[in-house]
Amino acid sequence: MTLSDAVLPAKGPASSTETRKKTVLSGVQPTGSLHLGNYVGALSVWVENQSQYNNLFCVANLHALTIPEAVNAAELRHNSRQVAALFIAAGIDPEESIIFIQSDVPAHPYLAWILGCCTPLGWLERMTQYKTKSAQAETIGSGLLNYPALQAADILLYKADFVPVGEDQTQHIEITRDIAQRFNHLFGECFPLPAPLTRASGARVMGFDDPTVKMSKSIAETRPGHAVSLLDDPDTIRKVIMRAVTDPGNETRFDYAQPGVKNLLVLYEVLSKEPRAAIEEKFAGKGYGFLKRELADLVIETLKPIQERYRQITTEPGYLDRLLAEGAGRASAIAERTLAEVRQLVGV
Ligand code: TYM
């Protein structure tokens, strides 16, 4: 389902089941600085739809252990808190939505084990992310293969209806549906089948230094021109965007632009919320330098309030700890109910 479908208002008189808010769950792996791709493809979608749904947003720190060679305990702890603070800074209201750290709710790895037992190996081996990551490593742990079962547990514990994610995660939502269906078939009806919720435009933000690859946290760690981090200062943001790889032409129409320019146009579209026709008119015949300058200004302006809130959140003593403890408690209450149902069904 794309975002434009998801935000359609309900039609006609609503029955009590129609008025029940649907549940949304999504997560981020705390393996580096969150970047503009994470914001455009995921966080901003969560914020835009927040009031329509019951929401849970999780910092998927157990997923970060799937490449153990890359783990530094102090860094992981720091990144997990930073990601949670950025959820709030980006506009997630911790009163309205539940924000929690995955490892604070032990039902996640518990259910992941049970779901892993129901997941055929062939399904796991076909995952694009597994194939890419395992090809890059000399040895891999079984956690990397089982990654989708843990993600399925994240989603199914809360019986989520929708999972707002970027395009790269849709395969993980599809396998979650397959796993849920297989569990329901083997043990009895328990899980609804979740659907991904993706932007019609902006679900796959590309790297500024190479528009043929998706903007990624891991690439950004070694290539400074690859991404804009949500906490970058204005000078850095401007530098990265002004150096973005484009082409020798001057085409700024969405349907005809080359990948590098298309990426800049799409970012401008999502962040400005202006219609495509107005954007094309604004940039027609002005050269890529003008597009880059305007986009840099827009990104700086978008990130400024997020960065200010982030600073407030992280400097107020005890605020984040209190909030994460509360989030873990609220998430656990729901997760434990589902886990009890699952245990009953499987007989453990
Ligand atoms: P992660 O941490 O790689 O990314 C977090 C979110 O950002 C989206 N995203 C992008 N969107 C557009 N363009 C990009 N270049 C881009 N890069 C990343 C991702 O699609 C994602 O929505 N396995 C997940 C984390 C996870 C999760 C979950 C997600 C764990 N449990 C349960 C949903 C539900 C991951 O590694 O995302």
Short mmCIF file of C-alpha atoms and ligand atoms in Angstrom, two decimals:
data_model
loop_
_atom_site.label_atom_id
_atom_site.label_comp_id
_atom_site.label_asym_id
_atom_site.label_seq_id
_atom_site.Cartn_x
_atom_site.Cartn_y
_atom_site.Cartn_z
CA MET A 1 0.00 0.00 0.00
CA THR A 2 1.34 3.45 -0.82
CA LEU A 3 0.99 6.43 1.46
CA SER A 4 -1.58 8.19 -0.70
CA ASP A 5 -3.87 5.14 -0.36
CA ALA A 6 -3.28 4.93 3.36
CA VAL A 7 -4.27 8.47 4.17
CA LEU A 8 -7.64 8.34 2.42
CA PRO A 9 -10.35 9.28 4.92
CA ALA A 10 -12.90 6.60 5.84
CA LYS A 11 -16.08 6.92 3.78
CA GLY A 12 -19.69 6.78 5.04
CA PRO A 13 -20.97 6.08 8.55
CA ALA A 14 -18.40 4.10 10.51
CA SER A 15 -19.28 1.00 12.47
CA SER A 16 -17.47 0.31 15.75
CA THR A 17 -14.97 -2.00 14.02
CA GLU A 18 -14.26 0.61 11.35
CA THR A 19 -13.57 3.28 13.96
CA ARG A 20 -11.08 1.09 15.84
CA LYS A 21 -7.68 2.57 15.10
CA LYS A 22 -5.39 0.24 13.19
CA THR A 23 -1.99 -0.57 14.63
CA VAL A 24 1.31 0.56 13.14
CA LEU A 25 4.71 -0.82 14.10
CA SER A 26 8.04 0.13 12.64
CA GLY A 27 11.67 0.14 13.65
CA VAL A 28 15.18 1.31 12.94
CA GLN A 29 18.41 -0.57 13.44
CA PRO A 30 20.81 1.57 15.53
CA THR A 31 23.90 0.80 13.44
CA GLY A 32 24.98 4.35 12.63
CA SER A 33 23.73 7.88 12.20
CA LEU A 34 20.22 8.21 10.85
CA HIS A 35 20.25 9.90 7.45
CA LEU A 36 17.89 11.71 5.13
CA GLY A 37 16.83 8.41 3.54
CA ASN A 38 15.67 7.09 6.93
CA TYR A 39 13.81 10.33 7.53
CA VAL A 40 12.12 10.54 4.13
CA GLY A 41 11.39 6.81 3.72
CA ALA A 42 10.37 6.05 7.31
CA LEU A 43 10.36 8.62 10.15
CA SER A 44 8.49 11.35 8.29
CA VAL A 45 5.86 8.80 7.21
CA TRP A 46 5.40 7.74 10.85
CA VAL A 47 4.94 11.35 11.90
CA GLU A 48 2.52 12.24 9.08
CA ASN A 49 0.26 9.29 9.93
CA GLN A 50 0.71 9.30 13.69
CA SER A 51 -2.76 10.52 14.69
CA GLN A 52 -4.57 7.96 12.53
CA TYR A 53 -3.10 4.86 14.14
CA ASN A 54 -2.04 3.23 17.39
CA ASN A 55 1.71 3.37 16.95
CA LEU A 56 4.73 1.51 18.24
CA PHE A 57 8.24 2.50 17.19
CA CYS A 58 11.13 0.33 18.16
CA VAL A 59 14.89 0.73 18.23
CA ALA A 60 15.91 -2.66 16.85
CA ASN A 61 19.14 -3.10 18.81
CA LEU A 62 19.04 -6.92 18.72
CA HIS A 63 19.08 -6.72 14.94
CA ALA A 64 22.34 -4.78 15.24
CA LEU A 65 24.02 -7.92 16.63
CA THR A 66 23.60 -9.82 13.37
CA ILE A 67 27.02 -8.57 12.23
CA PRO A 68 28.80 -9.08 15.59
CA GLU A 69 32.21 -8.06 14.20
CA ALA A 70 30.83 -4.53 13.74
CA VAL A 71 29.49 -4.25 17.29
CA ASN A 72 31.05 -2.00 19.89
CA ALA A 73 29.01 -2.22 23.09
CA ALA A 74 29.41 1.42 24.16
CA GLU A 75 28.62 2.64 20.66
CA LEU A 76 25.55 0.42 20.36
CA ARG A 77 24.21 1.71 23.68
CA HIS A 78 24.84 5.30 22.58
CA ASN A 79 23.34 4.80 19.10
CA SER A 80 20.23 3.13 20.54
CA ARG A 81 19.50 6.14 22.73
CA GLN A 82 20.33 8.53 19.90
CA VAL A 83 17.86 6.80 17.59
CA ALA A 84 15.12 6.91 20.24
CA ALA A 85 15.80 10.63 20.83
CA LEU A 86 15.64 11.26 17.08
CA PHE A 87 12.24 9.57 16.85
CA ILE A 88 10.91 12.14 19.30
CA ALA A 89 12.87 15.03 17.80
CA ALA A 90 11.46 14.17 14.36
CA GLY A 91 7.93 14.55 15.72
CA ILE A 92 6.86 11.27 17.32
CA ASP A 93 4.82 12.16 20.38
CA PRO A 94 5.81 9.74 23.16
CA GLU A 95 2.42 10.21 24.84
CA GLU A 96 0.54 9.24 21.72
CA SER A 97 2.94 6.59 20.39
CA ILE A 98 4.95 3.91 22.17
CA ILE A 99 8.71 4.27 21.76
CA PHE A 100 10.86 1.46 23.10
CA ILE A 101 14.11 -0.43 22.77
CA GLN A 102 13.66 -3.93 21.38
CA SER A 103 15.89 -5.67 23.94
CA ASP A 104 13.82 -4.18 26.79
CA VAL A 105 10.94 -6.44 25.73
CA PRO A 106 12.19 -10.05 25.99
CA ALA A 107 9.07 -11.31 24.21
CA HIS A 108 10.76 -10.28 20.93
CA PRO A 109 13.57 -12.87 20.88
CA TYR A 110 11.21 -15.41 22.49
CA LEU A 111 8.65 -15.15 19.69
CA ALA A 112 11.46 -14.93 17.11
CA TRP A 113 12.58 -18.42 18.16
CA ILE A 114 9.10 -19.85 17.70
CA LEU A 115 8.61 -18.09 14.35
CA GLY A 116 12.08 -19.18 13.20
CA CYS A 117 11.01 -22.77 13.81
CA CYS A 118 8.08 -22.18 11.42
CA THR A 119 10.19 -20.54 8.70
CA PRO A 120 11.53 -22.71 5.86
CA LEU A 121 15.24 -22.18 5.23
CA GLY A 122 14.62 -21.46 1.54
CA TRP A 123 12.56 -18.39 2.41
CA LEU A 124 15.41 -16.98 4.50
CA GLU A 125 18.08 -17.76 1.94
CA ARG A 126 16.15 -15.85 -0.74
CA MET A 127 16.22 -12.55 1.18
CA THR A 128 18.10 -9.85 -0.75
CA GLN A 129 19.60 -8.34 2.40
CA TYR A 130 20.91 -11.74 3.51
CA LYS A 131 22.42 -12.44 0.10
CA THR A 132 24.12 -9.02 -0.07
CA LYS A 133 25.46 -9.04 3.48
CA SER A 134 26.59 -12.65 3.47
CA ALA A 135 28.44 -12.10 0.17
CA GLN A 136 30.44 -9.31 1.84
CA ALA A 137 31.49 -11.31 4.92
CA GLU A 138 33.99 -14.10 5.39
CA THR A 139 31.91 -15.84 8.04
CA ILE A 140 28.34 -15.17 8.96
CA GLY A 141 26.37 -16.00 12.08
CA SER A 142 23.02 -17.76 11.93
CA GLY A 143 21.45 -14.56 13.30
CA LEU A 144 21.97 -12.88 9.94
CA LEU A 145 19.95 -15.63 8.27
CA ASN A 146 17.28 -15.54 11.01
CA TYR A 147 17.03 -11.75 10.92
CA PRO A 148 13.56 -11.81 9.24
CA ALA A 149 12.11 -14.04 11.98
CA LEU A 150 13.10 -11.44 14.58
CA GLN A 151 11.64 -8.67 12.45
CA ALA A 152 8.45 -10.73 12.04
CA ALA A 153 8.31 -11.07 15.84
CA ASP A 154 8.65 -7.28 16.21
CA ILE A 155 5.63 -6.81 13.98
CA LEU A 156 3.43 -9.75 14.94
CA LEU A 157 3.74 -9.34 18.72
CA TYR A 158 1.66 -6.18 18.34
CA LYS A 159 -0.61 -7.64 15.64
CA ALA A 160 0.33 -4.66 13.49
CA ASP A 161 -1.86 -3.87 10.49
CA PHE A 162 0.66 -1.55 8.81
CA VAL A 163 4.43 -1.29 8.73
CA PRO A 164 5.65 2.06 7.36
CA VAL A 165 9.05 1.46 5.78
CA GLY A 166 11.28 2.39 2.88
CA GLU A 167 11.24 0.25 -0.24
CA ASP A 168 14.25 -1.83 0.83
CA GLN A 169 12.25 -3.32 3.71
CA THR A 170 9.18 -4.44 1.78
CA GLN A 171 10.63 -7.92 1.24
CA HIS A 172 10.88 -8.29 5.03
CA ILE A 173 7.21 -7.39 5.37
CA GLU A 174 6.27 -9.92 2.70
CA ILE A 175 8.13 -12.70 4.52
CA THR A 176 6.46 -11.58 7.76
CA ARG A 177 3.08 -12.18 6.10
CA ASP A 178 4.24 -15.59 4.91
CA ILE A 179 5.52 -16.52 8.37
CA ALA A 180 2.28 -15.33 10.00
CA GLN A 181 0.24 -17.34 7.54
CA ARG A 182 2.32 -20.45 8.14
CA PHE A 183 2.03 -20.09 11.92
CA ASN A 184 -1.75 -19.58 11.65
CA HIS A 185 -2.00 -22.66 9.45
CA LEU A 186 0.15 -24.85 11.73
CA PHE A 187 -1.14 -23.77 15.14
CA GLY A 188 -4.39 -21.86 14.67
CA GLU A 189 -5.46 -18.32 13.81
CA CYS A 190 -3.40 -15.82 15.79
CA PHE A 191 -1.80 -13.13 13.63
CA PRO A 192 -3.36 -10.66 11.20
CA LEU A 193 -1.32 -10.17 8.02
CA PRO A 194 0.52 -6.84 8.06
CA ALA A 195 0.91 -4.61 5.00
CA PRO A 196 3.82 -2.31 4.20
CA LEU A 197 3.10 1.39 4.03
CA THR A 198 5.47 3.14 1.66
CA ARG A 199 5.66 6.56 0.05
CA ALA A 200 4.56 6.73 -3.56
CA SER A 201 7.63 8.94 -4.12
CA GLY A 202 10.70 8.95 -1.84
CA ALA A 203 10.61 5.32 -0.68
CA ARG A 204 14.15 4.80 -1.98
CA VAL A 205 16.50 7.74 -1.49
CA MET A 206 19.75 7.25 -3.35
CA GLY A 207 23.32 8.10 -2.31
CA PHE A 208 24.41 11.67 -3.13
CA ASP A 209 27.83 10.43 -4.26
CA ASP A 210 26.41 7.54 -6.28
CA PRO A 211 22.77 7.67 -7.33
CA THR A 212 22.82 4.03 -8.41
CA VAL A 213 22.95 2.80 -4.80
CA LYS A 214 20.49 3.30 -1.95
CA MET A 215 21.55 5.81 0.71
CA SER A 216 22.79 3.61 3.54
CA LYS A 217 24.11 4.04 7.10
CA SER A 218 26.99 1.65 6.54
CA ILE A 219 28.23 3.29 3.33
CA ALA A 220 27.91 6.73 4.97
CA GLU A 221 30.43 5.66 7.64
CA THR A 222 33.26 5.47 5.13
CA ARG A 223 32.13 7.92 2.41
CA PRO A 224 31.47 11.46 3.70
CA GLY A 225 29.74 12.60 0.47
CA HIS A 226 27.25 9.72 0.50
CA ALA A 227 24.54 10.92 2.88
CA VAL A 228 23.27 13.80 4.96
CA SER A 229 22.96 12.73 8.58
CA LEU A 230 20.02 14.15 10.55
CA LEU A 231 22.48 15.76 12.96
CA ASP A 232 24.82 17.29 10.37
CA ASP A 233 25.55 21.02 10.65
CA PRO A 234 24.42 23.40 7.85
CA ASP A 235 27.90 23.69 6.28
CA THR A 236 28.25 19.93 5.98
CA ILE A 237 24.74 19.58 4.56
CA ARG A 238 25.41 22.26 1.95
CA LYS A 239 28.77 20.73 1.01
CA VAL A 240 27.34 17.22 0.54
CA ILE A 241 24.38 18.38 -1.53
CA MET A 242 26.39 20.82 -3.69
CA ARG A 243 28.78 17.96 -4.53
CA ALA A 244 25.98 15.50 -5.34
CA VAL A 245 26.68 13.53 -8.52
CA THR A 246 24.52 14.71 -11.41
CA ASP A 247 25.05 14.57 -15.21
CA PRO A 248 26.28 17.01 -17.85
CA GLY A 249 22.72 17.92 -19.00
CA ASN A 250 20.11 20.30 -17.62
CA GLU A 251 16.95 18.13 -17.45
CA THR A 252 14.87 18.84 -14.34
CA ARG A 253 11.57 17.16 -15.23
CA PHE A 254 10.77 14.20 -12.97
CA ASP A 255 10.06 11.77 -15.80
CA TYR A 256 13.16 12.58 -17.84
CA ALA A 257 15.83 13.48 -15.26
CA GLN A 258 18.85 11.21 -14.81
CA PRO A 259 19.07 9.28 -11.48
CA GLY A 260 21.21 11.84 -9.60
CA VAL A 261 18.96 14.79 -10.45
CA LYS A 262 15.79 12.70 -10.00
CA ASN A 263 16.97 11.94 -6.47
CA LEU A 264 17.37 15.66 -5.73
CA LEU A 265 13.95 16.44 -7.23
CA VAL A 266 12.24 13.70 -5.22
CA LEU A 267 13.85 14.92 -1.99
CA TYR A 268 12.68 18.43 -2.80
CA GLU A 269 9.19 17.11 -3.53
CA VAL A 270 8.84 15.22 -0.23
CA LEU A 271 10.33 17.94 1.96
CA SER A 272 8.56 20.89 0.31
CA LYS A 273 5.24 19.03 -0.18
CA GLU A 274 4.86 21.04 -3.40
CA PRO A 275 3.22 19.46 -6.45
CA ARG A 276 5.52 18.18 -9.18
CA ALA A 277 4.30 20.70 -11.76
CA ALA A 278 5.23 23.63 -9.49
CA ILE A 279 8.66 22.12 -8.81
CA GLU A 280 9.34 21.53 -12.50
CA GLU A 281 8.36 25.11 -13.25
CA LYS A 282 10.57 26.45 -10.49
CA PHE A 283 13.66 24.60 -11.71
CA ALA A 284 13.15 24.67 -15.50
CA GLY A 285 16.21 25.98 -17.32
CA LYS A 286 17.96 27.17 -14.13
CA GLY A 287 20.78 24.60 -14.03
CA TYR A 288 21.57 21.99 -11.40
CA GLY A 289 23.44 24.46 -9.15
CA PHE A 290 20.21 26.30 -8.41
CA LEU A 291 18.35 23.04 -7.64
CA LYS A 292 21.15 21.99 -5.29
CA ARG A 293 21.20 25.35 -3.47
CA GLU A 294 17.43 25.33 -3.01
CA LEU A 295 17.44 21.72 -1.82
CA ALA A 296 20.30 22.40 0.62
CA ASP A 297 18.35 25.34 2.09
CA LEU A 298 15.24 23.19 2.41
CA VAL A 299 17.11 20.32 4.09
CA ILE A 300 18.79 22.71 6.54
CA GLU A 301 15.44 24.32 7.34
CA THR A 302 13.77 20.90 7.79
CA LEU A 303 16.49 19.56 10.07
CA LYS A 304 16.95 22.68 12.21
CA PRO A 305 13.94 22.15 14.52
CA ILE A 306 14.69 18.41 14.71
CA GLN A 307 18.24 19.14 15.81
CA GLU A 308 17.06 21.68 18.38
CA ARG A 309 14.57 19.23 19.89
CA TYR A 310 17.22 16.52 19.85
CA ARG A 311 19.52 18.75 21.91
CA GLN A 312 16.76 19.48 24.42
CA ILE A 313 15.83 15.81 24.76
CA THR A 314 19.37 14.63 25.27
CA THR A 315 20.35 17.36 27.72
CA GLU A 316 17.33 17.06 30.03
CA PRO A 317 18.57 14.72 32.78
CA GLY A 318 16.61 11.49 33.09
CA TYR A 319 14.00 12.41 30.46
CA LEU A 320 14.94 9.80 27.86
CA ASP A 321 15.50 7.05 30.45
CA ARG A 322 12.09 7.68 31.96
CA LEU A 323 10.45 7.67 28.60
CA LEU A 324 12.14 4.50 27.41
CA ALA A 325 11.26 2.69 30.64
CA GLU A 326 7.65 3.75 30.20
CA GLY A 327 7.67 2.72 26.52
CA ALA A 328 9.10 -0.70 27.40
CA GLY A 329 6.37 -1.18 30.01
CA ARG A 330 3.57 -0.25 27.60
CA ALA A 331 5.00 -2.39 24.79
CA SER A 332 5.59 -5.36 27.15
CA ALA A 333 1.97 -5.33 28.30
CA ILE A 334 0.80 -5.87 24.70
CA ALA A 335 3.63 -8.22 23.73
CA GLU A 336 3.11 -10.46 26.77
CA ARG A 337 -0.57 -10.90 25.91
CA THR A 338 0.27 -12.07 22.39
CA LEU A 339 3.07 -14.29 23.65
CA ALA A 340 0.71 -15.97 26.14
CA GLU A 341 -1.67 -16.69 23.27
CA VAL A 342 1.17 -18.11 21.16
CA ARG A 343 2.43 -20.30 24.00
CA GLN A 344 -1.05 -21.66 24.51
CA LEU A 345 -1.38 -22.45 20.80
CA VAL A 346 2.01 -24.18 20.47
CA GLY A 347 1.85 -25.96 23.85
CA VAL A 348 4.82 -24.51 25.73
P1 TYM B 1 16.99 0.36 8.71
O1 TYM B 1 17.51 0.69 10.06
O2 TYM B 1 17.97 -0.06 7.67
O3 TYM B 1 16.18 1.58 8.14
C1 TYM B 1 15.19 2.24 8.89
C2 TYM B 1 14.07 2.70 7.98
O4 TYM B 1 14.57 3.59 6.99
C3 TYM B 1 14.23 3.11 5.69
N1 TYM B 1 15.33 3.44 4.77
C4 TYM B 1 15.18 4.15 3.65
N2 TYM B 1 14.10 4.70 3.07
C5 TYM B 1 14.30 5.38 1.91
N3 TYM B 1 15.52 5.51 1.32
C6 TYM B 1 16.62 4.96 1.87
N4 TYM B 1 17.80 5.12 1.29
C7 TYM B 1 16.48 4.25 3.09
N5 TYM B 1 17.35 3.59 3.89
C8 TYM B 1 16.63 3.10 4.91
C9 TYM B 1 14.10 1.61 5.84
O5 TYM B 1 13.32 1.05 4.81
C10 TYM B 1 13.43 1.52 7.20
O6 TYM B 1 12.05 1.75 7.08
N6 TYM B 1 15.21 -4.22 9.52
C11 TYM B 1 14.93 -2.81 9.65
C12 TYM B 1 14.62 -2.38 11.07
C13 TYM B 1 13.48 -3.12 11.70
C14 TYM B 1 12.11 -2.99 11.40
C15 TYM B 1 11.44 -3.87 12.31
C16 TYM B 1 11.40 -2.24 10.47
C17 TYM B 1 13.61 -4.01 12.71
N7 TYM B 1 12.38 -4.48 13.07
C18 TYM B 1 10.06 -4.03 12.26
C19 TYM B 1 10.02 -2.40 10.43
C20 TYM B 1 9.36 -3.28 11.33
C21 TYM B 1 16.14 -2.03 9.19
O7 TYM B 1 17.22 -2.51 9.25
O8 TYM B 1 15.86 -0.75 8.82
#
